[in-house]
Short mmCIF file of C-alpha atoms in Angstrom, two decimals:
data_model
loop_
_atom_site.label_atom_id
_atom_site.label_comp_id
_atom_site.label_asym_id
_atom_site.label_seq_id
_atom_site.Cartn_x
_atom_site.Cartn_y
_atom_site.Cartn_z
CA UNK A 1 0.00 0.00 0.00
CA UNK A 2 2.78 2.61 0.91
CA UNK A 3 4.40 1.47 -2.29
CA UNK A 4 0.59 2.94 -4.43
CA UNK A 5 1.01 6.19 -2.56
CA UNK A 6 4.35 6.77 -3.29
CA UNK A 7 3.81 6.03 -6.91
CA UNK A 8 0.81 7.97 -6.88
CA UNK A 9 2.43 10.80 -4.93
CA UNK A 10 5.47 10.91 -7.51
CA UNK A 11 2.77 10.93 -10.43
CA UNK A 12 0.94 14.05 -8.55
CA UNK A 13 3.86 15.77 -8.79
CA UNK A 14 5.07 15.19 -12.51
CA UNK A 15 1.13 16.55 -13.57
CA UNK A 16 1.68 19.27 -11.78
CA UNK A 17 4.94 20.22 -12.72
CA UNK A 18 3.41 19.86 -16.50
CA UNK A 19 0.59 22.26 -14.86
CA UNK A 20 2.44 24.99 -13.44
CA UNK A 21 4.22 25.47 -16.87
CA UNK A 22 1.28 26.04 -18.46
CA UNK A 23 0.70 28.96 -16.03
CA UNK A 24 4.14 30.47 -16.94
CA UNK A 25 2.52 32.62 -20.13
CA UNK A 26 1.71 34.78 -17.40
CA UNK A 27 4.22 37.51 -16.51
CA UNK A 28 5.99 37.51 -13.05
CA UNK A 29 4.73 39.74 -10.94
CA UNK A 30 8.12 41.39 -9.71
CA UNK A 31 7.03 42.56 -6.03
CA UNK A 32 5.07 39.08 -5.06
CA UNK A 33 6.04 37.15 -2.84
CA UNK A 34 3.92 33.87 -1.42
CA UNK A 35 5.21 31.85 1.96
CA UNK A 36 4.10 28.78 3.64
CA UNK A 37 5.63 27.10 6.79
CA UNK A 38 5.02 23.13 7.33
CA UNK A 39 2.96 22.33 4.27
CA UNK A 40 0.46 25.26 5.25
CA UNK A 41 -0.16 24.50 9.00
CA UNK A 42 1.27 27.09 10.37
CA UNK A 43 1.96 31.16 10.78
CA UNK A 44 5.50 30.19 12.03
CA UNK A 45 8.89 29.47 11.77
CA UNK A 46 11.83 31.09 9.46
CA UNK A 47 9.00 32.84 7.08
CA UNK A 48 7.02 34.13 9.70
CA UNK A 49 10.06 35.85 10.84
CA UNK A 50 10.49 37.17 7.45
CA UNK A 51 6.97 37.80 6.46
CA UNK A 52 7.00 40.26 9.99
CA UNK A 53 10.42 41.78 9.36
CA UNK A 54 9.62 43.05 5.88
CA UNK A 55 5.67 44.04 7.10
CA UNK A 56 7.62 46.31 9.88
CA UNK A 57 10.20 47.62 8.16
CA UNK A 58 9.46 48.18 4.45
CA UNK A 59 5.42 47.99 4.53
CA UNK A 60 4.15 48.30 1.11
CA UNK A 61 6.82 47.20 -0.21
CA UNK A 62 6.21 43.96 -1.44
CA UNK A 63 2.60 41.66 -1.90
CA UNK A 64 2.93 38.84 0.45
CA UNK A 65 1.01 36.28 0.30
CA UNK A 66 0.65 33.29 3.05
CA UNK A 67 -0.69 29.57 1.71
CA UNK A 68 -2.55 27.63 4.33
CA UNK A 69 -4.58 24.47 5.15
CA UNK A 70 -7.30 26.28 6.52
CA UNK A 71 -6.59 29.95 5.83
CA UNK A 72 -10.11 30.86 7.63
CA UNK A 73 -8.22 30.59 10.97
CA UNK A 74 -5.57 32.95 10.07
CA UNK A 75 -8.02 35.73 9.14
CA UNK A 76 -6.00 38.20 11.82
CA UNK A 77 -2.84 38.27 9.09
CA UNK A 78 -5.12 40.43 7.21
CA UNK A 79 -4.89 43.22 9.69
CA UNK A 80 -1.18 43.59 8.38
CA UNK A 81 -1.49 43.22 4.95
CA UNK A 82 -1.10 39.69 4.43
CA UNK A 83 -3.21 37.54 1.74
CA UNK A 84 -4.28 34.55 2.11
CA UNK A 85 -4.64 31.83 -0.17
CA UNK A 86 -5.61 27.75 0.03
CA UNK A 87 -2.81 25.52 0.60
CA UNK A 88 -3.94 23.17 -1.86
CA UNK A 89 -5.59 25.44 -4.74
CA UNK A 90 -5.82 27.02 -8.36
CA UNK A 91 -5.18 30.27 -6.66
CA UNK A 92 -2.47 28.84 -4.61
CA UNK A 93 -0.80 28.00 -7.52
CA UNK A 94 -1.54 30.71 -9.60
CA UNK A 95 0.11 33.10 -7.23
CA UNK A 96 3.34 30.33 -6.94
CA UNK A 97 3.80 30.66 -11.08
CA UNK A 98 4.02 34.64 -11.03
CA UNK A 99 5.53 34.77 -7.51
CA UNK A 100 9.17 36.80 -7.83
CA UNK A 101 10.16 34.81 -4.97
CA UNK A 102 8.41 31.44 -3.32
CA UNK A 103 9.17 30.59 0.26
CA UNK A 104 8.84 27.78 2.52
CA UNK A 105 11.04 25.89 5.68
CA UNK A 106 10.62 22.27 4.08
CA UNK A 107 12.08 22.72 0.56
CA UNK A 108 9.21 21.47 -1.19
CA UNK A 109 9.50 22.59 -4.60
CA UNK A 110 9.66 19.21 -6.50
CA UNK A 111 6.64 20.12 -8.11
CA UNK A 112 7.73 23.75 -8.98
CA UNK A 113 9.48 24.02 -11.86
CA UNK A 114 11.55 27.02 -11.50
CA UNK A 115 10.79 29.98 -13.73
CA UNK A 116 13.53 31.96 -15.19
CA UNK A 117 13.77 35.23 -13.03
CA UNK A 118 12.11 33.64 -9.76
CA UNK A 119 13.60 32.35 -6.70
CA UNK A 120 12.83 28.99 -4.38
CA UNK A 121 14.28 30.17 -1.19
CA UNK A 122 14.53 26.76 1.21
CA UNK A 123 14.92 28.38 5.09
CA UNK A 124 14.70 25.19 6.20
CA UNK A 125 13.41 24.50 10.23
CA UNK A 126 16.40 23.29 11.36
CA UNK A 127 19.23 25.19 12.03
CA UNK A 128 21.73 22.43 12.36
CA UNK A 129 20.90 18.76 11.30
CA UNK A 130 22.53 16.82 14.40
CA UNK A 131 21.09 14.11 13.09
CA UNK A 132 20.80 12.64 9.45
CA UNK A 133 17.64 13.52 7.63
CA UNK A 134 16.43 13.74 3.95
CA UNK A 135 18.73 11.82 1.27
CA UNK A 136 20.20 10.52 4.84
CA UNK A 137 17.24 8.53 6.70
CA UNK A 138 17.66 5.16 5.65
CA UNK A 139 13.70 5.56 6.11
CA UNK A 140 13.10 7.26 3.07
CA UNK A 141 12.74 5.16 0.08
CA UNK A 142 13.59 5.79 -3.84
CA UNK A 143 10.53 7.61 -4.31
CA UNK A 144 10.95 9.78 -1.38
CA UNK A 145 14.68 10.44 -2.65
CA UNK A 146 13.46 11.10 -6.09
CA UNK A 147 11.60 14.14 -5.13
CA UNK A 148 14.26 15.72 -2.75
CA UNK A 149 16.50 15.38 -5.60
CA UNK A 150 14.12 17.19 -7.60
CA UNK A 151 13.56 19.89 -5.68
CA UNK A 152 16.64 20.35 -4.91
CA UNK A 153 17.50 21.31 -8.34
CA UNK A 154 14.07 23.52 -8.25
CA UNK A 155 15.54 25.21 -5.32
CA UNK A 156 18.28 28.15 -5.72
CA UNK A 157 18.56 29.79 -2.17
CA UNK A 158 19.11 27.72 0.98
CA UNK A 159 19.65 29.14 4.40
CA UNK A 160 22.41 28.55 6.73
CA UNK A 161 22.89 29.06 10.31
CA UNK A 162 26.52 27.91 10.43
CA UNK A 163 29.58 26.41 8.27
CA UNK A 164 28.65 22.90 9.33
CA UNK A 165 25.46 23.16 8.03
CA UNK A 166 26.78 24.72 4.52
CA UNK A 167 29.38 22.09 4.32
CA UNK A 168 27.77 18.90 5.50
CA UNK A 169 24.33 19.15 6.50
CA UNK A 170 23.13 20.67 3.26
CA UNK A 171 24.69 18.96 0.52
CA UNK A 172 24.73 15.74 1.76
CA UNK A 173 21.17 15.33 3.38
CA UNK A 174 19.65 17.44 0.85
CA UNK A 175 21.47 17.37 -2.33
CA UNK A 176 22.47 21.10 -2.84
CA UNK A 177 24.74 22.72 -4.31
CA UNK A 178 23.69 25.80 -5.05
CA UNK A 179 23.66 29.12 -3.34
CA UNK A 180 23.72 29.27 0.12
CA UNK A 181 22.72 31.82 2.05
CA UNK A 182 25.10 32.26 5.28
CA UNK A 183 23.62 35.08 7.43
CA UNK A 184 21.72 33.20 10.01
CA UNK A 185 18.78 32.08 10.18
CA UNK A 186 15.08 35.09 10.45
CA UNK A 187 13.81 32.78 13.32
CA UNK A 188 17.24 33.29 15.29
CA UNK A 189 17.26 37.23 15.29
CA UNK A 190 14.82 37.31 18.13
CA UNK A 191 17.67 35.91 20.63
CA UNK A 192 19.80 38.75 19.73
CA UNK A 193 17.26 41.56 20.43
CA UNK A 194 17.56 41.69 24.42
CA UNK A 195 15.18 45.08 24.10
CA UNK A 196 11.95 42.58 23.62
CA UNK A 197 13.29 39.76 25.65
CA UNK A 198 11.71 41.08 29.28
CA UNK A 199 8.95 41.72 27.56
CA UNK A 200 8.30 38.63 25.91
CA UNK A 201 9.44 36.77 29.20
CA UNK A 202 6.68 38.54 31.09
CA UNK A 203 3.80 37.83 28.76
CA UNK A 204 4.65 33.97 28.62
CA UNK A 205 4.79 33.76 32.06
CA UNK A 206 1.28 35.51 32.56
CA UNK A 207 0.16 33.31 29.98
CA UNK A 208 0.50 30.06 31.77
CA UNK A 209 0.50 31.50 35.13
CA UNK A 210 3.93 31.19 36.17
CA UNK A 211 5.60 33.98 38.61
CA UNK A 212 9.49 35.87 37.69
CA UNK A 213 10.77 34.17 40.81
CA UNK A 214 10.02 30.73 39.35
CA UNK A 215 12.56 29.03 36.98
CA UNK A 216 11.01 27.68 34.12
CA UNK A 217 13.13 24.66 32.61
CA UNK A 218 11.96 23.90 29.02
CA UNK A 219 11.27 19.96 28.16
CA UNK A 220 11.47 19.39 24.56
CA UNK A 221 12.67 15.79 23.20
CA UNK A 222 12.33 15.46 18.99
CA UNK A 223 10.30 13.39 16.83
CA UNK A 224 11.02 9.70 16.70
CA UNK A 225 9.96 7.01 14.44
CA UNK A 226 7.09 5.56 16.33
CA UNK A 227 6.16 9.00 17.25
CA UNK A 228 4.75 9.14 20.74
CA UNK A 229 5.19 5.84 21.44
CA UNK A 230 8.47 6.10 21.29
CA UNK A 231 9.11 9.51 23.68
CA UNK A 232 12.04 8.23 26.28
CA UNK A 233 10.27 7.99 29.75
CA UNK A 234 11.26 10.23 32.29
CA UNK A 235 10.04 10.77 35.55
CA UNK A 236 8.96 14.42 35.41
CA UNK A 237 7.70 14.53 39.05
CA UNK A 238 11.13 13.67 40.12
CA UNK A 239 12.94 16.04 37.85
CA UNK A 240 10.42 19.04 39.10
CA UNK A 241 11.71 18.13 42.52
CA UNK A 242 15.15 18.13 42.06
CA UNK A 243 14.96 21.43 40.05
CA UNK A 244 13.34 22.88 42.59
CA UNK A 245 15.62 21.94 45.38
CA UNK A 246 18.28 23.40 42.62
CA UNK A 247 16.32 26.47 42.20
CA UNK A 248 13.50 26.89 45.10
CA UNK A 249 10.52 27.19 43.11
CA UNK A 250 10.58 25.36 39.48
CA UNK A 251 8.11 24.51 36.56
CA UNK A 252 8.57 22.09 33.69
CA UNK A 253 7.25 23.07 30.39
CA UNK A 254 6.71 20.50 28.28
CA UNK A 255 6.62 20.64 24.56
CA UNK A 256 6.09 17.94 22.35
CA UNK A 257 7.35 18.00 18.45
CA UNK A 258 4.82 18.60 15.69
CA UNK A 259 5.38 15.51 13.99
CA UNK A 260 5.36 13.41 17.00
CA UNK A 261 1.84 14.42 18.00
CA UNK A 262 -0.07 15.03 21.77
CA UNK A 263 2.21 13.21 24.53
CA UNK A 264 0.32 12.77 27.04
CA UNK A 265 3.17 13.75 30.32
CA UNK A 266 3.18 11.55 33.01
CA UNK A 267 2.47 14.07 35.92
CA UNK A 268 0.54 16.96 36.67
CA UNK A 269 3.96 18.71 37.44
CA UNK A 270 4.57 20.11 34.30
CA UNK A 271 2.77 22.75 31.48
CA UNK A 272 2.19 21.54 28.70
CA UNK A 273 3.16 24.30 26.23
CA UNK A 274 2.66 22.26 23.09
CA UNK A 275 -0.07 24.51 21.79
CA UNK A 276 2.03 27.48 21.78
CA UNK A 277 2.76 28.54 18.18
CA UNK A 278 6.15 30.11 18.42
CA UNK A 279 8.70 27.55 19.80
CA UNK A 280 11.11 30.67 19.53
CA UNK A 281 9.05 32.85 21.99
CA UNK A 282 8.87 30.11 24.37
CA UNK A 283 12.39 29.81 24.58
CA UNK A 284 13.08 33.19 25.31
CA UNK A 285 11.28 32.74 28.39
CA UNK A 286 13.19 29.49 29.44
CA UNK A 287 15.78 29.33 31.65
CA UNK A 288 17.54 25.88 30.62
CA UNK A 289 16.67 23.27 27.95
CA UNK A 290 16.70 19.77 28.27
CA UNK A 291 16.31 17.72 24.59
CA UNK A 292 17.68 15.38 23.08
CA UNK A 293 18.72 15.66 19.22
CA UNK A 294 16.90 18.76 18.20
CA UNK A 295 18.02 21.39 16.31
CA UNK A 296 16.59 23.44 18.92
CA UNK A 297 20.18 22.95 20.47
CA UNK A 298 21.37 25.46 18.05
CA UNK A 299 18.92 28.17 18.61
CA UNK A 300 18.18 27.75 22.23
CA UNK A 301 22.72 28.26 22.64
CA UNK A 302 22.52 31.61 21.02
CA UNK A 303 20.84 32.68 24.50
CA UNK A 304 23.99 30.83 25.71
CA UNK A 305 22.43 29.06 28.83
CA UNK A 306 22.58 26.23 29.96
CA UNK A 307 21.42 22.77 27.62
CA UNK A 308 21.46 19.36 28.82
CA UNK A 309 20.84 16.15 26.45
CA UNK A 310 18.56 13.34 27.77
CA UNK A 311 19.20 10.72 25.60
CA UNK A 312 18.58 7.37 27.06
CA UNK A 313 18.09 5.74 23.55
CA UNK A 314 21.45 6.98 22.00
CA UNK A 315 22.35 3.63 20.56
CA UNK A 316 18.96 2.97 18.84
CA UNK A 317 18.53 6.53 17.42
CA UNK A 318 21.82 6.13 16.18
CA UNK A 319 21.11 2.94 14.76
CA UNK A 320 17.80 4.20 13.10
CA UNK A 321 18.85 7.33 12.39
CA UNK A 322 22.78 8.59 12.49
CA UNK A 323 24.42 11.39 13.31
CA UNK A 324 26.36 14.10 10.94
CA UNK A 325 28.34 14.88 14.14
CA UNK A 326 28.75 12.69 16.61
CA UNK A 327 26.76 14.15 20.02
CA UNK A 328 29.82 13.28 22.24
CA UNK A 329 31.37 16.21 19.96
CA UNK A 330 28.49 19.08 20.27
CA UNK A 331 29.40 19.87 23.60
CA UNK A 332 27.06 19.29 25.95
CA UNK A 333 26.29 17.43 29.47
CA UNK A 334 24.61 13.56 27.60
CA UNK A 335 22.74 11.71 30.26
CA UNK A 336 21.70 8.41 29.72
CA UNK A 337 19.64 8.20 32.93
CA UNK A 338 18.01 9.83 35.19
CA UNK A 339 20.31 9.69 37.94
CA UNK A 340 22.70 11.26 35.24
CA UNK A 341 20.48 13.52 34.75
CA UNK A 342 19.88 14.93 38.27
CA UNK A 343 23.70 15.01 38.33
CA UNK A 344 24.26 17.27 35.76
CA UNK A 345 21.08 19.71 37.11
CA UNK A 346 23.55 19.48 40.40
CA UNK A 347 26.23 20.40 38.86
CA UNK A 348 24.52 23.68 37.06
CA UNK A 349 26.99 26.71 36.78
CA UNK A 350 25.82 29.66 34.64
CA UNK A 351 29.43 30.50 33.33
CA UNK A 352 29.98 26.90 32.20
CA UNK A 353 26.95 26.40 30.28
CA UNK A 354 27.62 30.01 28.67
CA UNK A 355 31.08 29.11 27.34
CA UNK A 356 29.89 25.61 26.21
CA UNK A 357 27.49 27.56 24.08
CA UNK A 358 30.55 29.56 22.88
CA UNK A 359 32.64 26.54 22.09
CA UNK A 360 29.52 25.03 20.52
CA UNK A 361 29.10 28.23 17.81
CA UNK A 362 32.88 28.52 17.52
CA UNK A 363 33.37 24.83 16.30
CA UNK A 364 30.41 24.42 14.05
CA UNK A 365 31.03 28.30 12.50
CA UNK A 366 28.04 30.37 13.36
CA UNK A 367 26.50 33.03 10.32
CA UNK A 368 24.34 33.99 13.41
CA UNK A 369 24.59 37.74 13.94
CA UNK A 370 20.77 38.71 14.85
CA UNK A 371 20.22 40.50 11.70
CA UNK A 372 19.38 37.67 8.96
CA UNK A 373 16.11 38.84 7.86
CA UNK A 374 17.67 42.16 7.43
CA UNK A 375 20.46 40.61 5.27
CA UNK A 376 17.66 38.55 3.37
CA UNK A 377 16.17 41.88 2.55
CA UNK A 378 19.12 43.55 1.32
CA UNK A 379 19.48 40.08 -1.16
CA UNK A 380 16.28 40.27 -2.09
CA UNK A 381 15.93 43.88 -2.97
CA UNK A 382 19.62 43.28 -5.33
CA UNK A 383 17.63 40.75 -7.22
CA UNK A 384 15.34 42.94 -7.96
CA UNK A 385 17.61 45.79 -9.04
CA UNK A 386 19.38 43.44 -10.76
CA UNK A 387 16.39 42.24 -12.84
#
């Protein structure tokens, strides 16, 4: 059966790449631009962050346009200028064939043939690929490999957040060898603008209830195959208690990955904070991370405090999965159980976990400098100039 829908899916795409040609009589509109983050399900992520730069700092400027699942639940973009369109559309697509630039964070153009004078700008939603993914999971069959090849070639800007990712992550997981773009990450500015940090710390906090005396340690372990089922167990009733011997009063937020699905935590002990659209945000308000082999490692170091790994299924994952680096080499405390665990909270020092973070951008090459969506302006606005 998976075999049918991969042959079917692969067949979807080769009409429509026959389709969207047929749309190309129609000139390029030189100003549009269209964005979608996660196949349309959400206002988030890398082109949210450049949909809001661009809407506060050069409004008018360009026509933006947002695809979405359900676009009647995103009716309060409007307010800024934003227009909405159908994921899944003639519109949609329309807008996609005379687009000057197309924008999404999963590289999905293998059904976009690209159009001389447009761009296919891949942000991606990982800042660093720890661990394999794309042309890289073993998981993904021909088919699967097929289209990332594809739209790879369909794709002529890719993001970067460091060297590592521009020398390993990208070509090898994805294919690409085009033109990378090595100013950061949009998503990443926000931990470089301390001015809206308090602010944003405060309104989190009142939003799930949670005082500024309280520590607020951020529980966020990535997607597995097996999804939920396959979430390491931890006792989160312990951990709240040893953090809050560590700290006097502490709060677990819990946040499960949008592939994985609903977790359902094991203890009352903890907010869940799942729902909360802007994983960014959240972070801000954190005060230490504990994950696993998320790229939220990356972002989460820019605010350089302290991380610490909980990986109790190392050797599977890395059976399953791989590594492009191996995690005894990113830098961090790895804990393997619990007791580990408790150890390193134990063991927290605020100057240590800031100069891991340091060592941590210093060996992988960081682009990050807080002003990528600024830079992606300035690209964008030579391309035009130059058309």
């Amino acid at each position: 059966m998976n075999h049918i829908k991969a042959y079917i899916k692969i067949l979807c795409i080769y009409f429509l790449r026959s389709f969207m040609r047929l749309l190309y009589i129609v000139p390029i509109k030189e100003n549009r631009v269209i964005l979608n983050s996660y196949r349309g399900q959400q206002y988030a992520c890398n082109p949210k962050y450049i949909t809001e730069y661009l809407i506060a700092e050069h409004p008018g400027e360009f026509e933006i346009y947002w695809a979405f699942n359900h676009p009647e639940d995103y009716g309060c973009l409007t307010s800024k200028g934003i227009k909405l369109v159908k994921y899944n559309s003639l519109k949609r697509f329309y807008i996609e064939a005379t687009a000057k630039f197309s924008i999404n964070n999963i590289g999905s153009f293998s059904w976009l043939p690209q159009r001389k004078g447009q761009e296919h700008i891949n942000t991606w939603h990982g800042s660093v690929d720890y661990k394999r993914c794309a042309l890289g999971e073993t998981a993904n069959d021909s088919i699967m490999k097929k289209t990332l090849i594809l739209s790879a070639k369909e794709t002529t800007v890719f993001f970067s957040a460091n060297h590592f990712s521009s020398k390993v992550c990208i070509p090898n997981d994805f294919g690409y060898t085009g033109f990378v773009f090595e100013k950061g990450v949009p998503r990443n500015d926000i931990f470089f603008n301390k001015k809206i940090h308090r602010e944003l710390n405060q309104r989190i906090r009142a939003f799930y209830g949670v005082d500024e005396e309280t520590t607020i340690v951020l529980y966020a372990p990535t997607w597995r195959y097996g999804a939920c089922s396959k979430v390491p167990d931890l006792d989160l009733a312990c951990l709240q208690n040893e953090l809050s011997k560590k700290f006097g009063k502490a709060i677990i937020f819990c946040r499960s990955h949008h592939i994985t699905g609903q977790v359902k935590w094991s203890t009352d002990s903890v907010i869940d904070v799942s729902g909360y659209k802007d994983a960014q945000e959240l972070m801000v308000a954190c005060d230490m991370l504990i994950t696993d082999y998320s790229s939220m490692i990356w972002d989460y170091s820019l605010l350089l405090r302290p991380i610490i790994l909980y990986t109790p299924d190392v050797e599977q994952y890395q059976a399953e999965r791989g590594f492009n680096l191996d995690i005894l080499e990113w830098g961090f405390p790895v804990c393997k159980t619990q007791s580990e665990l408790t150890n390193c909270i134990a063991d927290y020092n605020p100057e240590k976990a800031s100069a891991l973070a340091k060592a941590h951008h210093e060996k992988l090459g960081s682009f990050e400098t807080g002003c990528a969506a600024e830079s992606f302006y300035e690209w964008m606005s030579s391309v035009l100039h130059s058309a």
